[in-house]
């Protein structure tokens, strides 16, 4: 009997896209490029998207894809996908029911929820509940965004600075950082929790635990970056004296108050020198600079999709980027 080709024997990875906002759309387009992935369903509550072809909703050149967007999450999840790509909210509390529903469908999950990046310190009860559920159903759950790499024999302090020119990003993000608000409006929105980069305390905790730094306290400050000149973007105008964006700092402190981790984000319209800088103090000192920085939306979609083969092979339970070796998932990879 003639042996069939390997690509015919192995089935494709069956994927569902849960949430078809800007990030979800970017993820779906990237998954479409992978020969090893078959998108079998899409979930979104937006009436303007429900019932439409997913390819058309995400603006794909090869639309239609033959996959309809549905608001009936349970029905879509009953198709028994290998993996669900979840991108609906930054708040872990808000998406818990969605995640548990995916686990009950016995699908692995890769989520872009920022608070899920490393929830063990900030949301220990929710993290434990997800870990237990994932183990009960025999699947793995993960949130992968950015992994801080360490190339040193000893590390005493970790610092990362990210400067982002938000004028080149989508409108929801420009609004999320308070661009165009008065300073008073900005501070009021900070108090209500509307303006901030969600997940910075989680990032501090992940770095501290990954590098075995004795962080006992995590602090966070959020201030406006005030525009010194008028700046126009594709979507809005920021006048001099208005908030151009957010200046957010997360610190990890030892029991006696010594700073061990420092993460700083400057995200505002009109940033002159965007880029990412990582500095590790120890033996030896290590520095890494990425001129221009990694584009957040592109990087998020890439890390999520590249993590799919890894999460499918991971032990059941709640996994973070600290746990998993993420590599490049080639578009030509075989199923």
CSV table of C-alpha atoms in Angstrom, one decimal:
chain,number,residue,atom,x,y,z
A,1,UNK,CA,0.0,0.0,0.0
A,2,UNK,CA,1.4,3.4,-0.9
A,3,UNK,CA,2.3,5.6,2.0
A,4,UNK,CA,0.4,8.9,2.1
A,5,UNK,CA,2.3,12.2,2.4
A,6,UNK,CA,2.8,13.4,6.0
A,7,UNK,CA,0.8,16.6,5.3
A,8,UNK,CA,-2.2,14.4,4.4
A,9,UNK,CA,-1.9,12.2,7.5
A,10,UNK,CA,-1.6,14.9,10.1
A,11,UNK,CA,-4.7,17.1,10.7
A,12,UNK,CA,-4.5,20.9,10.8
A,13,UNK,CA,-4.8,22.8,14.1
A,14,UNK,CA,-8.4,23.8,14.4
A,15,UNK,CA,-8.7,27.3,15.8
A,16,UNK,CA,-11.5,29.7,17.0
A,17,UNK,CA,-11.0,33.4,17.2
A,18,UNK,CA,-12.8,34.8,20.3
A,19,UNK,CA,-13.1,38.6,19.9
A,20,UNK,CA,-12.7,40.3,16.5
A,21,UNK,CA,-11.5,43.8,17.5
A,22,UNK,CA,-8.4,45.4,16.0
A,23,UNK,CA,-6.1,42.9,17.8
A,24,UNK,CA,-8.3,39.9,17.1
A,25,UNK,CA,-8.5,40.9,13.5
A,26,UNK,CA,-4.7,41.1,13.2
A,27,UNK,CA,-4.4,37.7,14.8
A,28,UNK,CA,-7.0,36.1,12.5
A,29,UNK,CA,-5.2,37.5,9.4
A,30,UNK,CA,-1.9,36.1,10.7
A,31,UNK,CA,-3.4,32.6,11.5
A,32,UNK,CA,-4.8,32.6,7.9
A,33,UNK,CA,-1.3,32.7,6.6
A,34,UNK,CA,-0.3,29.5,8.5
A,35,UNK,CA,-0.8,26.3,6.4
A,36,UNK,CA,-1.0,24.3,9.6
A,37,UNK,CA,-4.0,26.2,11.0
A,38,UNK,CA,-7.7,26.0,10.0
A,39,UNK,CA,-9.9,28.7,11.4
A,40,UNK,CA,-13.3,27.0,12.1
A,41,UNK,CA,-15.2,29.7,14.0
A,42,UNK,CA,-15.3,33.3,15.3
A,43,UNK,CA,-17.0,34.9,18.2
A,44,UNK,CA,-17.9,38.5,18.8
A,45,UNK,CA,-20.9,40.4,20.4
A,46,UNK,CA,-20.8,43.4,18.0
A,47,UNK,CA,-24.1,43.4,16.0
A,48,UNK,CA,-22.2,45.0,13.1
A,49,UNK,CA,-20.0,41.9,12.8
A,50,UNK,CA,-22.4,39.1,13.8
A,51,UNK,CA,-23.4,37.0,10.7
A,52,UNK,CA,-20.7,38.4,8.5
A,53,UNK,CA,-17.8,36.5,7.0
A,54,UNK,CA,-14.7,36.6,9.2
A,55,UNK,CA,-12.4,37.4,6.3
A,56,UNK,CA,-14.5,40.4,5.3
A,57,UNK,CA,-14.7,41.6,8.9
A,58,UNK,CA,-10.9,41.6,9.3
A,59,UNK,CA,-10.4,43.1,5.9
A,60,UNK,CA,-8.6,40.2,4.3
A,61,UNK,CA,-7.7,40.4,0.7
A,62,UNK,CA,-8.7,36.7,0.1
A,63,UNK,CA,-12.2,37.1,1.7
A,64,UNK,CA,-14.6,35.5,2.0
A,65,UNK,CA,-13.2,32.7,4.2
A,66,UNK,CA,-16.4,30.8,4.7
A,67,UNK,CA,-16.4,31.4,8.5
A,68,UNK,CA,-19.3,33.4,10.0
A,69,UNK,CA,-18.9,35.6,13.1
A,70,UNK,CA,-21.3,34.5,15.8
A,71,UNK,CA,-22.5,35.9,19.1
A,72,UNK,CA,-23.4,32.4,20.4
A,73,UNK,CA,-20.1,31.5,22.1
A,74,UNK,CA,-21.3,28.2,23.4
A,75,UNK,CA,-22.4,27.0,20.0
A,76,UNK,CA,-19.1,28.0,18.3
A,77,UNK,CA,-17.1,26.4,21.1
A,78,UNK,CA,-19.0,23.1,20.7
A,79,UNK,CA,-17.1,22.6,17.4
A,80,UNK,CA,-14.2,21.2,19.5
A,81,UNK,CA,-11.3,23.4,18.5
A,82,UNK,CA,-7.8,22.5,19.4
A,83,UNK,CA,-7.1,26.1,20.4
A,84,UNK,CA,-9.2,29.3,21.1
A,85,UNK,CA,-7.4,32.6,20.6
A,86,UNK,CA,-9.0,34.9,23.1
A,87,UNK,CA,-8.8,38.7,22.7
A,88,UNK,CA,-11.8,40.5,24.3
A,89,UNK,CA,-10.7,42.5,27.3
A,90,UNK,CA,-7.7,43.5,29.5
A,91,UNK,CA,-9.6,42.7,32.7
A,92,UNK,CA,-9.2,39.2,34.0
A,93,UNK,CA,-12.4,39.5,36.2
A,94,UNK,CA,-14.4,40.5,33.1
A,95,UNK,CA,-13.3,37.5,31.0
A,96,UNK,CA,-13.3,34.7,33.6
A,97,UNK,CA,-16.6,33.3,32.4
A,98,UNK,CA,-15.4,33.4,28.8
A,99,UNK,CA,-12.2,31.6,29.7
A,100,UNK,CA,-13.9,29.0,31.8
A,101,UNK,CA,-16.4,28.3,28.9
A,102,UNK,CA,-13.5,27.7,26.6
A,103,UNK,CA,-11.9,25.3,29.1
A,104,UNK,CA,-15.2,23.4,29.5
A,105,UNK,CA,-15.2,23.0,25.7
A,106,UNK,CA,-11.8,21.2,26.2
A,107,UNK,CA,-9.9,23.7,24.1
A,108,UNK,CA,-6.5,25.2,24.8
A,109,UNK,CA,-6.5,28.9,25.1
A,110,UNK,CA,-4.1,31.7,24.2
A,111,UNK,CA,-5.3,35.0,25.6
A,112,UNK,CA,-4.2,38.6,25.1
A,113,UNK,CA,-5.8,39.7,28.5
A,114,UNK,CA,-3.0,41.8,30.0
A,115,UNK,CA,-4.0,40.9,33.6
A,116,UNK,CA,-3.5,37.3,32.7
A,117,UNK,CA,0.1,37.8,31.7
A,118,UNK,CA,1.2,36.9,35.3
A,119,UNK,CA,-1.8,36.9,37.6
A,120,UNK,CA,-0.4,34.9,40.5
A,121,UNK,CA,0.4,37.9,42.8
A,122,UNK,CA,-2.3,40.4,41.7
A,123,UNK,CA,-5.2,37.9,41.2
A,124,UNK,CA,-4.2,34.8,43.1
A,125,UNK,CA,-7.8,33.4,43.6
A,126,UNK,CA,-8.7,33.8,39.9
A,127,UNK,CA,-5.4,32.4,38.8
A,128,UNK,CA,-5.9,29.3,41.0
A,129,UNK,CA,-9.4,28.8,39.7
A,130,UNK,CA,-8.2,28.9,36.1
A,131,UNK,CA,-5.3,26.6,36.9
A,132,UNK,CA,-7.6,24.1,38.6
A,133,UNK,CA,-10.2,24.3,35.7
A,134,UNK,CA,-7.5,23.8,33.1
A,135,UNK,CA,-6.1,20.7,34.9
A,136,UNK,CA,-9.6,19.3,35.3
A,137,UNK,CA,-10.3,19.6,31.6
A,138,UNK,CA,-6.8,18.6,30.6
A,139,UNK,CA,-6.0,21.7,28.7
A,140,UNK,CA,-3.5,24.6,29.0
A,141,UNK,CA,-4.2,28.4,29.3
A,142,UNK,CA,-1.7,31.1,28.5
A,143,UNK,CA,-1.2,34.8,28.0
A,144,UNK,CA,1.9,35.7,26.0
A,145,UNK,CA,3.0,39.3,25.4
A,146,UNK,CA,6.6,40.1,26.0
A,147,UNK,CA,9.3,37.9,27.6
A,148,UNK,CA,12.3,39.6,29.3
A,149,UNK,CA,15.4,37.7,28.4
A,150,UNK,CA,18.3,37.5,30.8
A,151,UNK,CA,21.9,36.8,29.7
A,152,UNK,CA,23.9,37.0,32.9
A,153,UNK,CA,25.3,34.9,35.7
A,154,UNK,CA,23.8,37.1,38.4
A,155,UNK,CA,21.1,39.9,38.3
A,156,UNK,CA,20.7,42.5,41.0
A,157,UNK,CA,18.4,45.0,39.2
A,158,UNK,CA,16.2,44.9,36.1
A,159,UNK,CA,15.1,48.0,34.2
A,160,UNK,CA,13.0,48.4,31.1
A,161,UNK,CA,11.9,51.6,29.4
A,162,UNK,CA,9.4,51.7,26.5
A,163,UNK,CA,8.7,54.9,24.6
A,164,UNK,CA,5.8,54.6,22.1
A,165,UNK,CA,4.7,57.1,19.6
A,166,UNK,CA,0.9,56.6,19.9
A,167,UNK,CA,0.2,58.9,16.9
A,168,UNK,CA,0.8,55.9,14.7
A,169,UNK,CA,-1.5,53.6,16.6
A,170,UNK,CA,-5.2,52.9,16.4
A,171,UNK,CA,-7.9,55.3,17.8
A,172,UNK,CA,-9.0,53.1,20.8
A,173,UNK,CA,-5.4,53.1,22.1
A,174,UNK,CA,-5.0,56.9,21.6
A,175,UNK,CA,-8.2,57.4,23.7
A,176,UNK,CA,-7.1,54.8,26.2
A,177,UNK,CA,-4.0,56.8,27.1
A,178,UNK,CA,-6.0,60.1,27.4
A,179,UNK,CA,-4.7,61.9,24.3
A,180,UNK,CA,-6.5,65.2,23.9
A,181,UNK,CA,-7.9,65.4,27.4
A,182,UNK,CA,-7.2,68.2,29.8
A,183,UNK,CA,-4.8,67.4,32.6
A,184,UNK,CA,-7.8,67.4,35.0
A,185,UNK,CA,-9.8,65.1,32.9
A,186,UNK,CA,-6.8,62.8,32.6
A,187,UNK,CA,-6.3,62.6,36.4
A,188,UNK,CA,-10.0,61.9,36.9
A,189,UNK,CA,-9.9,59.1,34.4
A,190,UNK,CA,-6.9,57.6,36.2
A,191,UNK,CA,-8.7,57.6,39.5
A,192,UNK,CA,-11.5,55.5,37.9
A,193,UNK,CA,-9.1,53.1,36.4
A,194,UNK,CA,-9.9,54.0,32.8
A,195,UNK,CA,-6.5,55.4,31.8
A,196,UNK,CA,-3.6,53.0,32.3
A,197,UNK,CA,-1.6,50.3,30.6
A,198,UNK,CA,-3.2,47.2,32.1
A,199,UNK,CA,-0.8,44.6,33.2
A,200,UNK,CA,2.3,46.6,34.3
A,201,UNK,CA,2.1,45.3,38.0
A,202,UNK,CA,1.8,41.8,36.5
A,203,UNK,CA,4.9,42.4,34.4
A,204,UNK,CA,6.9,43.5,37.5
A,205,UNK,CA,5.8,40.3,39.3
A,206,UNK,CA,6.8,38.1,36.4
A,207,UNK,CA,10.2,39.7,36.0
A,208,UNK,CA,10.9,39.5,39.7
A,209,UNK,CA,9.9,35.8,40.0
A,210,UNK,CA,11.7,34.9,36.8
A,211,UNK,CA,14.9,36.5,37.9
A,212,UNK,CA,14.5,35.4,41.5
A,213,UNK,CA,14.6,39.0,42.8
A,214,UNK,CA,13.2,39.3,46.3
A,215,UNK,CA,10.4,41.7,45.5
A,216,UNK,CA,7.9,42.1,48.4
A,217,UNK,CA,6.0,45.2,47.3
A,218,UNK,CA,4.9,46.4,43.9
A,219,UNK,CA,4.0,50.1,43.3
A,220,UNK,CA,2.6,51.9,40.3
A,221,UNK,CA,2.4,55.6,39.3
A,222,UNK,CA,0.4,57.1,36.4
A,223,UNK,CA,0.9,60.6,35.3
A,224,UNK,CA,0.0,62.6,32.1
A,225,UNK,CA,2.6,63.6,29.5
A,226,UNK,CA,1.6,67.2,28.7
A,227,UNK,CA,2.0,68.3,25.1
A,228,UNK,CA,4.3,71.2,24.5
A,229,UNK,CA,3.0,71.8,21.0
A,230,UNK,CA,0.0,71.1,18.9
A,231,UNK,CA,0.0,67.6,17.5
A,232,UNK,CA,-2.4,66.0,15.0
A,233,UNK,CA,-3.0,62.3,14.3
A,234,UNK,CA,-5.2,60.6,11.8
A,235,UNK,CA,-8.0,60.5,14.5
A,236,UNK,CA,-7.6,63.5,16.9
A,237,UNK,CA,-5.8,66.7,17.7
A,238,UNK,CA,-3.8,67.4,20.9
A,239,UNK,CA,-3.3,71.0,21.8
A,240,UNK,CA,-0.3,72.4,23.8
A,241,UNK,CA,-1.1,72.0,27.4
A,242,UNK,CA,-3.4,69.0,26.9
A,243,UNK,CA,-2.5,65.4,27.8
A,244,UNK,CA,-0.6,63.7,25.0
A,245,UNK,CA,-0.5,60.4,26.7
A,246,UNK,CA,0.5,58.4,29.7
A,247,UNK,CA,3.7,58.1,31.8
A,248,UNK,CA,3.5,55.0,33.9
A,249,UNK,CA,6.0,53.4,36.2
A,250,UNK,CA,5.9,50.1,38.0
A,251,UNK,CA,8.5,49.3,40.7
A,252,UNK,CA,9.3,46.1,42.5
A,253,UNK,CA,10.7,46.8,46.0
A,254,UNK,CA,12.4,44.6,48.5
A,255,UNK,CA,11.2,44.2,52.1
A,256,UNK,CA,13.5,47.1,53.1
A,257,UNK,CA,12.4,49.3,50.2
A,258,UNK,CA,15.2,48.7,47.8
A,259,UNK,CA,14.3,48.9,44.2
A,260,UNK,CA,14.9,45.7,42.3
A,261,UNK,CA,12.6,46.0,39.2
A,262,UNK,CA,11.8,49.2,37.3
A,263,UNK,CA,9.5,49.2,34.4
A,264,UNK,CA,8.6,52.5,32.7
A,265,UNK,CA,6.2,53.2,29.9
A,266,UNK,CA,5.9,56.5,28.0
A,267,UNK,CA,3.1,56.2,25.5
A,268,UNK,CA,2.0,59.5,23.9
A,269,UNK,CA,1.3,61.1,20.6
A,270,UNK,CA,4.4,62.9,19.1
A,271,UNK,CA,7.1,60.9,20.9
A,272,UNK,CA,10.3,61.9,19.3
A,273,UNK,CA,12.5,58.9,20.0
A,274,UNK,CA,10.4,55.8,20.4
A,275,UNK,CA,12.2,52.6,21.3
A,276,UNK,CA,12.6,49.8,23.8
A,277,UNK,CA,15.5,49.6,26.3
A,278,UNK,CA,16.3,46.8,28.7
A,279,UNK,CA,19.1,47.1,31.3
A,280,UNK,CA,20.2,44.3,33.6
A,281,UNK,CA,22.6,45.1,36.4
A,282,UNK,CA,24.7,42.3,37.8
A,283,UNK,CA,27.4,40.1,36.4
A,284,UNK,CA,27.9,41.2,33.8
A,285,UNK,CA,25.7,44.2,33.1
A,286,UNK,CA,23.6,43.7,30.0
A,287,UNK,CA,21.8,46.2,27.8
A,288,UNK,CA,19.5,45.8,24.8
A,289,UNK,CA,18.1,48.7,22.7
A,290,UNK,CA,15.5,48.3,20.0
A,291,UNK,CA,15.4,51.5,18.0
A,292,UNK,CA,11.8,52.4,17.2
A,293,UNK,CA,10.6,49.7,19.5
A,294,UNK,CA,8.5,46.7,18.7
A,295,UNK,CA,5.0,47.7,17.3
A,296,UNK,CA,2.6,46.6,20.0
A,297,UNK,CA,-0.2,45.4,17.8
A,298,UNK,CA,2.1,43.5,15.4
A,299,UNK,CA,4.1,42.0,18.3
A,300,UNK,CA,1.0,40.9,20.2
A,301,UNK,CA,-0.5,39.1,17.1
A,302,UNK,CA,2.9,37.5,16.4
A,303,UNK,CA,3.5,36.2,19.9
A,304,UNK,CA,0.0,34.8,20.2
A,305,UNK,CA,0.1,32.9,16.9
A,306,UNK,CA,3.7,31.8,17.3
A,307,UNK,CA,2.7,30.3,20.7
A,308,UNK,CA,0.0,28.1,19.4
A,309,UNK,CA,2.2,25.0,18.7
A,310,UNK,CA,3.8,25.4,22.1
A,311,UNK,CA,0.6,25.7,24.2
A,312,UNK,CA,-0.8,22.6,22.5
A,313,UNK,CA,2.1,20.6,23.8
A,314,UNK,CA,2.2,22.2,27.2
A,315,UNK,CA,1.2,20.4,30.4
A,316,UNK,CA,-2.4,21.2,31.5
A,317,UNK,CA,-2.8,24.2,33.7
A,318,UNK,CA,-2.3,28.0,33.7
A,319,UNK,CA,0.9,28.8,31.7
A,320,UNK,CA,2.6,32.2,31.1
A,321,UNK,CA,5.4,33.3,28.8
A,322,UNK,CA,7.8,32.5,31.7
A,323,UNK,CA,7.0,28.8,31.4
A,324,UNK,CA,7.0,28.3,27.6
A,325,UNK,CA,9.8,28.4,25.0
A,326,UNK,CA,8.2,30.4,22.2
A,327,UNK,CA,9.8,30.2,18.7
A,328,UNK,CA,8.8,31.2,15.2
A,329,UNK,CA,5.8,29.4,13.7
A,330,UNK,CA,6.5,29.3,10.0
A,331,UNK,CA,3.7,29.9,7.5
A,332,UNK,CA,4.9,26.8,5.7
A,333,UNK,CA,5.0,24.6,8.7
A,334,UNK,CA,3.2,21.3,8.2
A,335,UNK,CA,0.2,20.4,10.3
